[in-house]
PDB file of C-alpha atoms in Angstrom:
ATOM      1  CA  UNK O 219     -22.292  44.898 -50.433  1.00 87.00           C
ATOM      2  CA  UNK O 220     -24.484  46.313 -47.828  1.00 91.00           C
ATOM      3  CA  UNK O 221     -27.704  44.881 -49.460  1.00 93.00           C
ATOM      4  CA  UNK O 222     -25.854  41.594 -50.223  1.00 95.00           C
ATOM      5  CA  UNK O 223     -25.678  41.470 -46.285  1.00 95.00           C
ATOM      6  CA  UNK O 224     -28.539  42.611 -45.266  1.00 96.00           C
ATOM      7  CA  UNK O 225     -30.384  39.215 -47.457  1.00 97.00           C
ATOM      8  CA  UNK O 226     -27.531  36.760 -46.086  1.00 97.00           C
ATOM      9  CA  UNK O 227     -28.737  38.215 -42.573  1.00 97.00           C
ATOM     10  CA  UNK O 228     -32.549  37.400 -43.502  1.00 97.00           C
ATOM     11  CA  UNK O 229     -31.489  34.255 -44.498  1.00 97.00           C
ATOM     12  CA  UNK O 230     -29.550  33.460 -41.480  1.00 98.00           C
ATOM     13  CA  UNK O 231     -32.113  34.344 -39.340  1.00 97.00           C
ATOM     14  CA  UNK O 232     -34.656  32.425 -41.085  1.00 97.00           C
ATOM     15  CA  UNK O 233     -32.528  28.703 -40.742  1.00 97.00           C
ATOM     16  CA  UNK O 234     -30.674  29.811 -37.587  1.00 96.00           C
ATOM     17  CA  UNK O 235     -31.935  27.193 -34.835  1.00 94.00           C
ATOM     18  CA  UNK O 236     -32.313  28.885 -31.047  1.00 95.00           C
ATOM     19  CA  UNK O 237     -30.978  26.764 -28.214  1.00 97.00           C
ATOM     20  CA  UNK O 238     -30.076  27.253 -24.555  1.00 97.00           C
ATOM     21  CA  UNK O 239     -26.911  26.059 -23.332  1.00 97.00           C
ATOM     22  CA  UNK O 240     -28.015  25.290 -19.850  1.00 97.00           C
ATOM     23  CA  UNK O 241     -29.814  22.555 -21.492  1.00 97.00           C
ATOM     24  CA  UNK O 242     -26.288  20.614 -22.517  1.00 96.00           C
ATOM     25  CA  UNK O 243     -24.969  20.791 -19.073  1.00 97.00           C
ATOM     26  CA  UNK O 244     -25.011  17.721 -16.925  1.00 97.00           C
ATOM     27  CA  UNK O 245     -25.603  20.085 -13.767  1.00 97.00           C
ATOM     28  CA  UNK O 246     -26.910  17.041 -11.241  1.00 96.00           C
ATOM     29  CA  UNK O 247     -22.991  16.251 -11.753  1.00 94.00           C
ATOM     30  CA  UNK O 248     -21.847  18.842 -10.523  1.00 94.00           C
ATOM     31  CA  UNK O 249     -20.709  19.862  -6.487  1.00 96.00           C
ATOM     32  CA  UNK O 250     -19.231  22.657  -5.090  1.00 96.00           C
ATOM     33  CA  UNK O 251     -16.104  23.748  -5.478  1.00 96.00           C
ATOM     34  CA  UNK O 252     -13.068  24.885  -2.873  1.00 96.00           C
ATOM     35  CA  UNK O 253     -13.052  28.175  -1.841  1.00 95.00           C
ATOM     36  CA  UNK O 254     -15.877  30.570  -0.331  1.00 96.00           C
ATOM     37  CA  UNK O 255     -18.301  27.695  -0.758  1.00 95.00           C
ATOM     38  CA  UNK O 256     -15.830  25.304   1.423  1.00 95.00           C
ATOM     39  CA  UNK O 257     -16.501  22.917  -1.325  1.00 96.00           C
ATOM     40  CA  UNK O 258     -14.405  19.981  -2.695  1.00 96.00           C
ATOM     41  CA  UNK O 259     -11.118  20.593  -4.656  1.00 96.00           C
ATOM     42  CA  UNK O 260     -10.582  19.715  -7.864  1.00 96.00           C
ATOM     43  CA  UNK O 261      -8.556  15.923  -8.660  1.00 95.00           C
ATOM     44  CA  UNK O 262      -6.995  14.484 -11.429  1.00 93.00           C
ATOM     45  CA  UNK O 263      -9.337  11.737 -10.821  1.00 94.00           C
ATOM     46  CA  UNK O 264     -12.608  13.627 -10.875  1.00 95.00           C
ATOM     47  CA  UNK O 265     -12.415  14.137 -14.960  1.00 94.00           C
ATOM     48  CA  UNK O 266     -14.046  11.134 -16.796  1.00 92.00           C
ATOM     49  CA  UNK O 267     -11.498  12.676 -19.888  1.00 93.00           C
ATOM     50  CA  UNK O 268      -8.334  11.765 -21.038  1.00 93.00           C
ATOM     51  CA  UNK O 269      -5.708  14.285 -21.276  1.00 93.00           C
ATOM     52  CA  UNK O 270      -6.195  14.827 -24.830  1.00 94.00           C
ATOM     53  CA  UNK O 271      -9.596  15.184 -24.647  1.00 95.00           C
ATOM     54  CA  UNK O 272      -8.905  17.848 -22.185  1.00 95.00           C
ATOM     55  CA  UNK O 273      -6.376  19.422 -23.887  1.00 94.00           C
ATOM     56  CA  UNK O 274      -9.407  19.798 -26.528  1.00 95.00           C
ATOM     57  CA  UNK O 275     -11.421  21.246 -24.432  1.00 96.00           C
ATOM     58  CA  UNK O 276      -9.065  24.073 -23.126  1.00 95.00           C
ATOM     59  CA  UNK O 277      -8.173  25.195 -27.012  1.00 95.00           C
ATOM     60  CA  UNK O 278     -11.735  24.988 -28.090  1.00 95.00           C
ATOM     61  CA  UNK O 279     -13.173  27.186 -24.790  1.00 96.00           C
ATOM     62  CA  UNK O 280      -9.950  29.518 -24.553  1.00 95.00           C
ATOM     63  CA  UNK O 281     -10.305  30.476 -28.273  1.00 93.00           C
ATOM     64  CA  UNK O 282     -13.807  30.946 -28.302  1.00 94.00           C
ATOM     65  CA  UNK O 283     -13.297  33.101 -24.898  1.00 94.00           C
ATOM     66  CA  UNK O 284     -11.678  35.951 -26.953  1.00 90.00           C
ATOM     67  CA  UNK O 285     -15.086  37.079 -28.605  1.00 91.00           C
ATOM     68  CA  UNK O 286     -14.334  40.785 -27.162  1.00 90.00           C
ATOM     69  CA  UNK O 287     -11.569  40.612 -29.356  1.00 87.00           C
ATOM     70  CA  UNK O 288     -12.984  39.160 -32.413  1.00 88.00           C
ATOM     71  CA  UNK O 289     -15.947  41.547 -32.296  1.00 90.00           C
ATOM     72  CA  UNK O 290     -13.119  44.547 -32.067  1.00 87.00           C
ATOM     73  CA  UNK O 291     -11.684  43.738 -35.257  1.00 84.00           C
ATOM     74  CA  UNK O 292     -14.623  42.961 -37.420  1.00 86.00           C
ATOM     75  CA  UNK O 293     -16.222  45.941 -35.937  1.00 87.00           C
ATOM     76  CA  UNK O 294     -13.000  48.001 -37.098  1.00 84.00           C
ATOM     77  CA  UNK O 295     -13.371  46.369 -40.848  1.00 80.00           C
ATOM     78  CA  UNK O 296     -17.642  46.597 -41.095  1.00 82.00           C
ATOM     79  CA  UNK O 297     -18.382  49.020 -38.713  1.00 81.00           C
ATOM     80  CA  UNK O 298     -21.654  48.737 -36.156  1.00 85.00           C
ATOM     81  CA  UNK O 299     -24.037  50.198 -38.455  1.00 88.00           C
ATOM     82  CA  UNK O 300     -26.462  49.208 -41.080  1.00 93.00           C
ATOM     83  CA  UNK O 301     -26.736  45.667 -41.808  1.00 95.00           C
ATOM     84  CA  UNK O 302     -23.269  45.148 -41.895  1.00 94.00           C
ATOM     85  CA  UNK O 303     -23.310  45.689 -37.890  1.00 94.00           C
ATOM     86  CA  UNK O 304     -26.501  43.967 -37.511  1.00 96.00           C
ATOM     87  CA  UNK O 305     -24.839  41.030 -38.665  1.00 96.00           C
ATOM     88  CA  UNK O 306     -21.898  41.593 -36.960  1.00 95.00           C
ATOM     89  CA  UNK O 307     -23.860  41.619 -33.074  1.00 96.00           C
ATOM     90  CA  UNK O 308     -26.279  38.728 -34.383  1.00 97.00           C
ATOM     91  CA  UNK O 309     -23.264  36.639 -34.576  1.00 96.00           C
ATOM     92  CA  UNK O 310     -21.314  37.996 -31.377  1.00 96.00           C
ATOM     93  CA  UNK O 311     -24.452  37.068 -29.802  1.00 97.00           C
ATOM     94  CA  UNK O 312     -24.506  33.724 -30.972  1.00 97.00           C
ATOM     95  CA  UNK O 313     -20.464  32.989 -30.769  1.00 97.00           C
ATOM     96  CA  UNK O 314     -21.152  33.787 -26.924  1.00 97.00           C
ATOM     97  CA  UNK O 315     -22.884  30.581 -26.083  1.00 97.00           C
ATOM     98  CA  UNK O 316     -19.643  28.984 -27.475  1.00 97.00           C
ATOM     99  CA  UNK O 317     -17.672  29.822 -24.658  1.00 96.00           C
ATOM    100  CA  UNK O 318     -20.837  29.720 -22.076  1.00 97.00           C
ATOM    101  CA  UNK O 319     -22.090  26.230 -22.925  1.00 97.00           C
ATOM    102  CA  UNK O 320     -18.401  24.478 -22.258  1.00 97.00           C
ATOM    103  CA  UNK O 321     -17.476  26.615 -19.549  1.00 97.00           C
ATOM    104  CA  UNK O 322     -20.864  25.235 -17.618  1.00 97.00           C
ATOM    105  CA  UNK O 323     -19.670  21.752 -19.096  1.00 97.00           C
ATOM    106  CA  UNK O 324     -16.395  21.659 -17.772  1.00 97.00           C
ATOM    107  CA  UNK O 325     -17.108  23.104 -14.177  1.00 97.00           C
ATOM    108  CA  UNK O 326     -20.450  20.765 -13.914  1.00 97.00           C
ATOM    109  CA  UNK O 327     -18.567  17.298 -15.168  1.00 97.00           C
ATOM    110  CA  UNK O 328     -14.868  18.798 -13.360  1.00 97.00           C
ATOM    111  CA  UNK O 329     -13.331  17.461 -16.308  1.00 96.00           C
ATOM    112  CA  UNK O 330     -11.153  20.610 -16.054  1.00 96.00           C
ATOM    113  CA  UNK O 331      -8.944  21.735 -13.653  1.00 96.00           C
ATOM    114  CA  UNK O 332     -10.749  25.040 -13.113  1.00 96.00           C
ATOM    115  CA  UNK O 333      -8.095  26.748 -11.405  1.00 96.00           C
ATOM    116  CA  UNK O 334      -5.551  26.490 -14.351  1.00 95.00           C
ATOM    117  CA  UNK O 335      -7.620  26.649 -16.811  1.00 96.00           C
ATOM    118  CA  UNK O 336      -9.043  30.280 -15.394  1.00 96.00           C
ATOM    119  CA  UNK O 337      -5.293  31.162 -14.664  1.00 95.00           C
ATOM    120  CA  UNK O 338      -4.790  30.173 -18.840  1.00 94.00           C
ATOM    121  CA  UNK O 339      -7.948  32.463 -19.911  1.00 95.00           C
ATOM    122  CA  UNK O 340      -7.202  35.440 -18.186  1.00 94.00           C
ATOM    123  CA  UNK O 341      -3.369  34.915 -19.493  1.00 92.00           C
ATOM    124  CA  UNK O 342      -5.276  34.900 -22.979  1.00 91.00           C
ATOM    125  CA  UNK O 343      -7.282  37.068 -22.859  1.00 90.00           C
ATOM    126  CA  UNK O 344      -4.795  39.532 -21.093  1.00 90.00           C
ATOM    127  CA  UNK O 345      -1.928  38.701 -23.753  1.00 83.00           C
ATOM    128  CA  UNK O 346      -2.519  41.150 -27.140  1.00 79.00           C
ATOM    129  CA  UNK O 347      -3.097  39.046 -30.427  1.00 73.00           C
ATOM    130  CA  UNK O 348      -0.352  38.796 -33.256  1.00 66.00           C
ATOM    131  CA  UNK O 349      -0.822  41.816 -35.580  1.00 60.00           C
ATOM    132  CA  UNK O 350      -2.526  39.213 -38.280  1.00 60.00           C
ATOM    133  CA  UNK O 351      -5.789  39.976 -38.189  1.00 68.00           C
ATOM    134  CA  UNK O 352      -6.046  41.533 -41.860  1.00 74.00           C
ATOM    135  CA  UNK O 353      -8.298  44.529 -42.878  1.00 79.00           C
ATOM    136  CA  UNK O 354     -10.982  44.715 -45.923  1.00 85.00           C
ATOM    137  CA  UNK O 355     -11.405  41.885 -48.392  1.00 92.00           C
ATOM    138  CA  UNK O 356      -8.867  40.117 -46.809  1.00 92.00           C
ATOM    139  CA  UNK O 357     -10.700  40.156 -43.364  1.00 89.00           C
ATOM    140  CA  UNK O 358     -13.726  38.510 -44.849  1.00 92.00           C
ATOM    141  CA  UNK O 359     -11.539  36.041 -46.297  1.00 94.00           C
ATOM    142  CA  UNK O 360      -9.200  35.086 -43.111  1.00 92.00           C
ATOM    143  CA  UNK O 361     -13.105  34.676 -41.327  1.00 92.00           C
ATOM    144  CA  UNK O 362     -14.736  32.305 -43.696  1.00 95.00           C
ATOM    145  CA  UNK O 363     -11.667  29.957 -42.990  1.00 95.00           C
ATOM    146  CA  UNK O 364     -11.818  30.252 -39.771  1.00 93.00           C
ATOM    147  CA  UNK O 365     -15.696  29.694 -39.346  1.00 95.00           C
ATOM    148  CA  UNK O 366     -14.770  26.758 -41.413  1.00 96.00           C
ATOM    149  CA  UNK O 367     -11.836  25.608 -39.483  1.00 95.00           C
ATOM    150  CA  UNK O 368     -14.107  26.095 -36.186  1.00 95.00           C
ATOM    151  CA  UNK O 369     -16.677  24.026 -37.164  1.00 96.00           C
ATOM    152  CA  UNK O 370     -14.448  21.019 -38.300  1.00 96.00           C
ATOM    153  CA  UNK O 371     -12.557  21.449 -34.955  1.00 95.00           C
ATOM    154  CA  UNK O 372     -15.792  21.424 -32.565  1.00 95.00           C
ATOM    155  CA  UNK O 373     -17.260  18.583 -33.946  1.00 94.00           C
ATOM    156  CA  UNK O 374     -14.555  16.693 -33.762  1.00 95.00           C
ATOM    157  CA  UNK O 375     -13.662  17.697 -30.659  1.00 94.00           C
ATOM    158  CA  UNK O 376     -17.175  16.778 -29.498  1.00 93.00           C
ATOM    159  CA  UNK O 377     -16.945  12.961 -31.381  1.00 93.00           C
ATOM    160  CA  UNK O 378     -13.341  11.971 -29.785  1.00 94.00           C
ATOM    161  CA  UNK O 379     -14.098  12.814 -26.694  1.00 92.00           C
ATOM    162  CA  UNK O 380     -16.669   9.864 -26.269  1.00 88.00           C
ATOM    163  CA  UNK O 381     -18.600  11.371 -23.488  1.00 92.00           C
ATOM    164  CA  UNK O 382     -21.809  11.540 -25.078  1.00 94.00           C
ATOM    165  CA  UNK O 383     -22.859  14.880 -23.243  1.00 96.00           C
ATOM    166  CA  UNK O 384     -19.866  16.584 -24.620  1.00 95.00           C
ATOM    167  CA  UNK O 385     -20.626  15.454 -28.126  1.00 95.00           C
ATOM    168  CA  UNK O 386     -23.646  16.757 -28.149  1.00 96.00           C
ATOM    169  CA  UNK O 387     -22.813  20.250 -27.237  1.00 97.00           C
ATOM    170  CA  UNK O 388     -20.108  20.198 -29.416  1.00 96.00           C
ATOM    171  CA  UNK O 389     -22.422  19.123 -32.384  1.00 96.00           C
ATOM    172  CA  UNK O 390     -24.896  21.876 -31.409  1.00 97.00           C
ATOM    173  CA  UNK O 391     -21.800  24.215 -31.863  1.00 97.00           C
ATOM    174  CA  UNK O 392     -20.588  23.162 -34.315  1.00 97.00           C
ATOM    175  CA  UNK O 393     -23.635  23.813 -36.359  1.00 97.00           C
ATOM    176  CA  UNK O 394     -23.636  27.734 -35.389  1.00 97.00           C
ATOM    177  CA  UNK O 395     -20.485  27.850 -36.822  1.00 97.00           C
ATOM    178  CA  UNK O 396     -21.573  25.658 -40.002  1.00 97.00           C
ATOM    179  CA  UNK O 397     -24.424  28.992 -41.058  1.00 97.00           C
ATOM    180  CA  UNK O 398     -21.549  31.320 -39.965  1.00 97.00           C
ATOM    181  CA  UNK O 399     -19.238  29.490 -42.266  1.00 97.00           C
ATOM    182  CA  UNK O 400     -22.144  29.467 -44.945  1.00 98.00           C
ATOM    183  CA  UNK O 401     -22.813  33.337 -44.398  1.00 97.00           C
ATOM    184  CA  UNK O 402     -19.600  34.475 -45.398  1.00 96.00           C
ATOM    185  CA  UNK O 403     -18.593  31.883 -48.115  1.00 97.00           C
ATOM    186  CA  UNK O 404     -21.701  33.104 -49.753  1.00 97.00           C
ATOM    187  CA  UNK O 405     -20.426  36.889 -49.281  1.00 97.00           C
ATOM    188  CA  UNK O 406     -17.448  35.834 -50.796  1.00 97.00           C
ATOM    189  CA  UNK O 407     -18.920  34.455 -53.458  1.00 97.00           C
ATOM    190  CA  UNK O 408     -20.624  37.939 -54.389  1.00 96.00           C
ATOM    191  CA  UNK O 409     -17.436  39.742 -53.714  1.00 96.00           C
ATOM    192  CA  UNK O 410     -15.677  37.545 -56.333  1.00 96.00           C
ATOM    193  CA  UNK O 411     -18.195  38.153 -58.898  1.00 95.00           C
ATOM    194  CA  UNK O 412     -17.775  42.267 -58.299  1.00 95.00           C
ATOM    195  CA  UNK O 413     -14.023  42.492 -57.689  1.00 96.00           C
ATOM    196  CA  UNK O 414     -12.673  38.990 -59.016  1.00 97.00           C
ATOM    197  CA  UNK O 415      -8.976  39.942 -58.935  1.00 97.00           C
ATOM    198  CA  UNK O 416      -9.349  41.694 -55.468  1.00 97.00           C
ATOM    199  CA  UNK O 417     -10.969  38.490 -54.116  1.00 97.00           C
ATOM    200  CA  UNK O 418      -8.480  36.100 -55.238  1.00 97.00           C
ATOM    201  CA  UNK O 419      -5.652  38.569 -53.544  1.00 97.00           C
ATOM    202  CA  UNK O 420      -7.584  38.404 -50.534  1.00 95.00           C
ATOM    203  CA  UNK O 421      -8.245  34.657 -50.284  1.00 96.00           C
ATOM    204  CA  UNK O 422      -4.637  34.240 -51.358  1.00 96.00           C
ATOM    205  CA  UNK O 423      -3.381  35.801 -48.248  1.00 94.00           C
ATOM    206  CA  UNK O 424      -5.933  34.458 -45.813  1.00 93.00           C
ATOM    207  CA  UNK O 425      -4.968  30.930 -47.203  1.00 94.00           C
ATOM    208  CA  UNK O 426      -1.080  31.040 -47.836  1.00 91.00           C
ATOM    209  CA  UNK O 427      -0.818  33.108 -44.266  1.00 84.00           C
ATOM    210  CA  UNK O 428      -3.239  31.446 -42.241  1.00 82.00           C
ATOM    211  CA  UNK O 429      -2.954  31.292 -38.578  1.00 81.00           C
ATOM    212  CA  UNK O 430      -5.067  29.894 -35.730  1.00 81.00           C
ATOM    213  CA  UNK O 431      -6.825  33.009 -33.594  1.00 82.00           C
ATOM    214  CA  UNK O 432      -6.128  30.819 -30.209  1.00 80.00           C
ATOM    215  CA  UNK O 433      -1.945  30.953 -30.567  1.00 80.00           C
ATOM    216  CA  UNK O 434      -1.242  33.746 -27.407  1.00 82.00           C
ATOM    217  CA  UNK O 435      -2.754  30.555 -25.311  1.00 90.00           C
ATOM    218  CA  UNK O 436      -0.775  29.496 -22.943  1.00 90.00           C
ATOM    219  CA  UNK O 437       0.545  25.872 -24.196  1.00 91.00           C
ATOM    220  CA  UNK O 438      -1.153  26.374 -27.578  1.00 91.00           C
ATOM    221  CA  UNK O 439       1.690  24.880 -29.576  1.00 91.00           C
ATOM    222  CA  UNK O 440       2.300  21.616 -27.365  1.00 93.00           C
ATOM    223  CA  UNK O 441      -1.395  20.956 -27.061  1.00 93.00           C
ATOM    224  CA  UNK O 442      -2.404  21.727 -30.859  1.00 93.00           C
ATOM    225  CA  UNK O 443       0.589  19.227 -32.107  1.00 92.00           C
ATOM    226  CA  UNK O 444      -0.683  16.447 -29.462  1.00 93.00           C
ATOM    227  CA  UNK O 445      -4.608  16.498 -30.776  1.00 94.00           C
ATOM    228  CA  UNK O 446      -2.740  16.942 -34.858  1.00 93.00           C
ATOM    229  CA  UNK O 447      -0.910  13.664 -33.898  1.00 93.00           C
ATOM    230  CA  UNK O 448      -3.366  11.648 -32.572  1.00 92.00           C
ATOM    231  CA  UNK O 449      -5.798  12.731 -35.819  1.00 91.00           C
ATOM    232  CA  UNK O 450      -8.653  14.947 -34.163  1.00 94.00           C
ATOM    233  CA  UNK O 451      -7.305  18.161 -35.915  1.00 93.00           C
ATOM    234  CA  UNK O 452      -4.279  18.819 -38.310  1.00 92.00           C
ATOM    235  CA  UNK O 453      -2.895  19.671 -41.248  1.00 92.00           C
ATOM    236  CA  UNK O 454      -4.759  17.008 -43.153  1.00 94.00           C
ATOM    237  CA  UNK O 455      -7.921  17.897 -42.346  1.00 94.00           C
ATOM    238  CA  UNK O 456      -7.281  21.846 -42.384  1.00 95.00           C
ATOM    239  CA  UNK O 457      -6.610  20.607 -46.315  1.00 95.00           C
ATOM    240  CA  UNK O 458      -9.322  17.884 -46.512  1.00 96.00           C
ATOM    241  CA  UNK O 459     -11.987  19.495 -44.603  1.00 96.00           C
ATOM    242  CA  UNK O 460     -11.871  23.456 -44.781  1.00 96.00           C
ATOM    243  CA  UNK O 461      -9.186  24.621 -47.883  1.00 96.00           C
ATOM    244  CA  UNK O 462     -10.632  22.125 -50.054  1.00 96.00           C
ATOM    245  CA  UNK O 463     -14.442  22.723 -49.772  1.00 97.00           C
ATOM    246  CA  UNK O 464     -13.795  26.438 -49.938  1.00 97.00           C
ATOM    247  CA  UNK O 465     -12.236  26.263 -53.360  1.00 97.00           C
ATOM    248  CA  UNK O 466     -14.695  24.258 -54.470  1.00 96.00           C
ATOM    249  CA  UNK O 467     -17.685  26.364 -53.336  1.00 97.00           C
ATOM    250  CA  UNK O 468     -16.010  29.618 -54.881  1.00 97.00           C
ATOM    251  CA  UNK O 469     -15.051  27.795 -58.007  1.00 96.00           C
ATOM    252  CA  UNK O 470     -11.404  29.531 -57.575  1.00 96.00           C
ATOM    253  CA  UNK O 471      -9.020  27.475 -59.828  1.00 95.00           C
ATOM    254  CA  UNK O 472     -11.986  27.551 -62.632  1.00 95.00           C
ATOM    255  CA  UNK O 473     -12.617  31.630 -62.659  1.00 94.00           C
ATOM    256  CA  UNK O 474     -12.580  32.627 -66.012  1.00 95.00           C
ATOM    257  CA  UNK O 475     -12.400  37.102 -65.338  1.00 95.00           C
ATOM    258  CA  UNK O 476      -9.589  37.324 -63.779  1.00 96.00           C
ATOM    259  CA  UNK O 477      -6.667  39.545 -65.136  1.00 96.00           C
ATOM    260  CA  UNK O 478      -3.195  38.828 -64.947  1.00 96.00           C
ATOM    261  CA  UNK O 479      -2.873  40.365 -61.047  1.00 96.00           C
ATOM    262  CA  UNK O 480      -5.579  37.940 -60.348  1.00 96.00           C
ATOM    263  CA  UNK O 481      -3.938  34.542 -62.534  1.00 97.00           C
ATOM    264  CA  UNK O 482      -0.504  35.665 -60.340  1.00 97.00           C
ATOM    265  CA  UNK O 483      -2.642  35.275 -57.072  1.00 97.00           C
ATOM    266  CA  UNK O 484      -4.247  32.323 -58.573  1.00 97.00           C
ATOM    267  CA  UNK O 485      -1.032  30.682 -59.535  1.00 97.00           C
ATOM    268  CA  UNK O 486       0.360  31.721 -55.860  1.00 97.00           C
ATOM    269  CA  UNK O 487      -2.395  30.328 -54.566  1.00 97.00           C
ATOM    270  CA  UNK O 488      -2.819  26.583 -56.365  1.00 96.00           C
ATOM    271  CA  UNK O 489       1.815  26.595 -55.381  1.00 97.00           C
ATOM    272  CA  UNK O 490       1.019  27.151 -51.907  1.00 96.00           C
ATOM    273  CA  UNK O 491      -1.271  24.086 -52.058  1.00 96.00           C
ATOM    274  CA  UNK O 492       0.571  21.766 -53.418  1.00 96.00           C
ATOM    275  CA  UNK O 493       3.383  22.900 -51.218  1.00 96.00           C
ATOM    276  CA  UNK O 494       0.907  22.223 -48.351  1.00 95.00           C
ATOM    277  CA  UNK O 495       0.269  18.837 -49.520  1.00 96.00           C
ATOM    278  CA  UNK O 496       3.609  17.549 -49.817  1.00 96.00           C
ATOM    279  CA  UNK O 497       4.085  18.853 -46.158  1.00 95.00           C
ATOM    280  CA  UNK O 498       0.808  17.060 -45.121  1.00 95.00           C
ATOM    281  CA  UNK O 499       2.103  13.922 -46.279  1.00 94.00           C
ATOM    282  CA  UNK O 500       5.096  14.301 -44.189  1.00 94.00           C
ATOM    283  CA  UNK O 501       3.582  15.022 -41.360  1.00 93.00           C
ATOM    284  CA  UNK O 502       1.029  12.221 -41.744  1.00 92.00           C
ATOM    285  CA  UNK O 503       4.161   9.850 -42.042  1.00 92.00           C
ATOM    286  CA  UNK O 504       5.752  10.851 -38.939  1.00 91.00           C
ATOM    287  CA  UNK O 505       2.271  10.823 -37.365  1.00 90.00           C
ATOM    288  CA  UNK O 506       1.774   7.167 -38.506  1.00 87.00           C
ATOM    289  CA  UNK O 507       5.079   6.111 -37.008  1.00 85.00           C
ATOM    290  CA  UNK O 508       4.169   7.947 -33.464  1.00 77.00           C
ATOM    291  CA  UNK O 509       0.437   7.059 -33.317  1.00 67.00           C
ATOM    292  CA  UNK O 510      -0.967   7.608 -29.478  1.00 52.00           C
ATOM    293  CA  UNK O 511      -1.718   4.791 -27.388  1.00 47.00           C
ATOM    294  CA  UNK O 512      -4.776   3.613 -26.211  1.00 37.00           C
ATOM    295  CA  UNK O 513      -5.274   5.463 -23.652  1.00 39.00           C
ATOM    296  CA  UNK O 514      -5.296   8.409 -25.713  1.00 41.00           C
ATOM    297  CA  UNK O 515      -2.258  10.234 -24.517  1.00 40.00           C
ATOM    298  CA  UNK O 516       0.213  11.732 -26.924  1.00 34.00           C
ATOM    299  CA  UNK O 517       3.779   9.329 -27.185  1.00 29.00           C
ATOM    300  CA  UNK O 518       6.371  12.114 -26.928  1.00 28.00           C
ATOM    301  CA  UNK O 519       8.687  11.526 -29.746  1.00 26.00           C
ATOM    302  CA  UNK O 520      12.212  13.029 -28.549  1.00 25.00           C
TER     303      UNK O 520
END
């Protein structure tokens, strides 16, 4: 595959936009803080957010903190070398502003409480991931979902918030992680066509045991369910949004050279989405009866 990568990485260098996150910072907002600078401490009342849109904020900046990690294991699956690893530090490179940009955001507008939420990253960060990041075709797999699920969350992220400034930066994000997405579903792709059976196995598993990189954070659950329940990102639009598109784009449930490994994948595959669906549909009934209120805060529900 290395030549395979090697053109995706030409490609992605050819569409890939450069921008400067200091440019999607408010910074005449921002004043000192407490502390060495005898600054003011941070209120409640200084963030122009609702909680949710906080609570956003804090999954979307924690998660994309632990690049050191990320890079770790893809380095461990493509290695540094060849145009495998030039890929692989072109796009640590560019997943870095991702945690830059919103940092600066949040300090400049205070629409964090920066105390916690540095308190929360270095939890994170300091807490070792689940053992569920999955070697070989199976790694490619679990990050073209991923990219995919990152992009849908950012942007919408960015839109609910309606702070114009953060929507922007979000949007600018969110289309990093839109050629990101694009690099590796067009990998995929090729890896289907040279080891069909292989790729359905790995897609299979990256699908059916798919799990959000951000989960050691601290309040992941309780924060994830609130921004699911009030619509900006759930299980229908993990379906909707990123599964669906995916099996479009790699034509899985039409493959015709597949042998019977691959069909049982296949087959595993097409149960666990309908399961998923009839769960979806659950969960958007109980979300319709416990909508959030106005002001945007989750209704607790028990």
């Amino acid at each position: 595959m290395e030549p395979v990568v090697g053109g995706l990485l030409d490609r992605h260098l050819t569409v890939a936009k450069e921008w400067f996150p200091h440019q999607y910072v408010p910074w005449r907002a921002g004043t000192d803080f407490d502390g060495p600078l005898d600054g003011t401490p941070w209120q409640d009342a200084h963030s122009a957010l609702d909680p949710l849109a906080r609570s956003a904020l804090v999954l979307s900046l924690l998660t994309e903190d632990n690049l050191p990690t990320y890079h770790h294991e893809l380095a461990s699956i493509v290695g540094r070398d060849g145009a495998w690893g030039n890929w692989l530090h072109r796009w640590t490179a560019e997943e870095d502003r991702h945690s830059i940009a919103p940092r600066s955001y949040i300090h400049a507008t205070r629409a964090v409480d920066p105390v916690a939420l540095e308190r929360a990253r270095m939890t994170h960060m300091s807490t070792p991931m689940p053992g569920f990041f999955p070697r070989g075709v199976r790694g490619i797999a679990y990050v073209l979902v991923q990219e995919l699920a990152t992009r849908v969350a950012h942007r919408s992220t960015g839109l609910n918030t309606a702070e114009p400034v953060c929507a922007q930066l979000f949007g600018r994000i969110a289309a990093d992680e839109n050629l990101h997405m694009v690099f590796y579903r067009d990998l995929y792709e090729q890896i289907f066509d040279l080891i069909p059976d292989e790729a359905m196995e790995g897609l299979r598993w990256a699908v059916c045991d798919y799990r959000m990189p951000g989960q050691p954070i601290p309040g992941f659950a309780a924060m994830s369910l609130s921004l699911a329940m009030a619509g900006w990102y759930g299980p229908q639009m993990f379906l909707d949004s990123v599964l669906a598109p995916i099996m479009r784009a790699l034509r899985v449930m039409d493959r015709t050279d597949l042998s019977s490994a691959g069909e049982a994948h296949r087959e595993a595959l097409a149960e666990h989405l309908e399961r998923l669906r009839v769960r979806v549909g659950r969960f958007e009934e109980r979300r319709q009866e416990h909508r959030p209120n106005s002001a945007g805060e989750p209704i607790t529900t028990g």
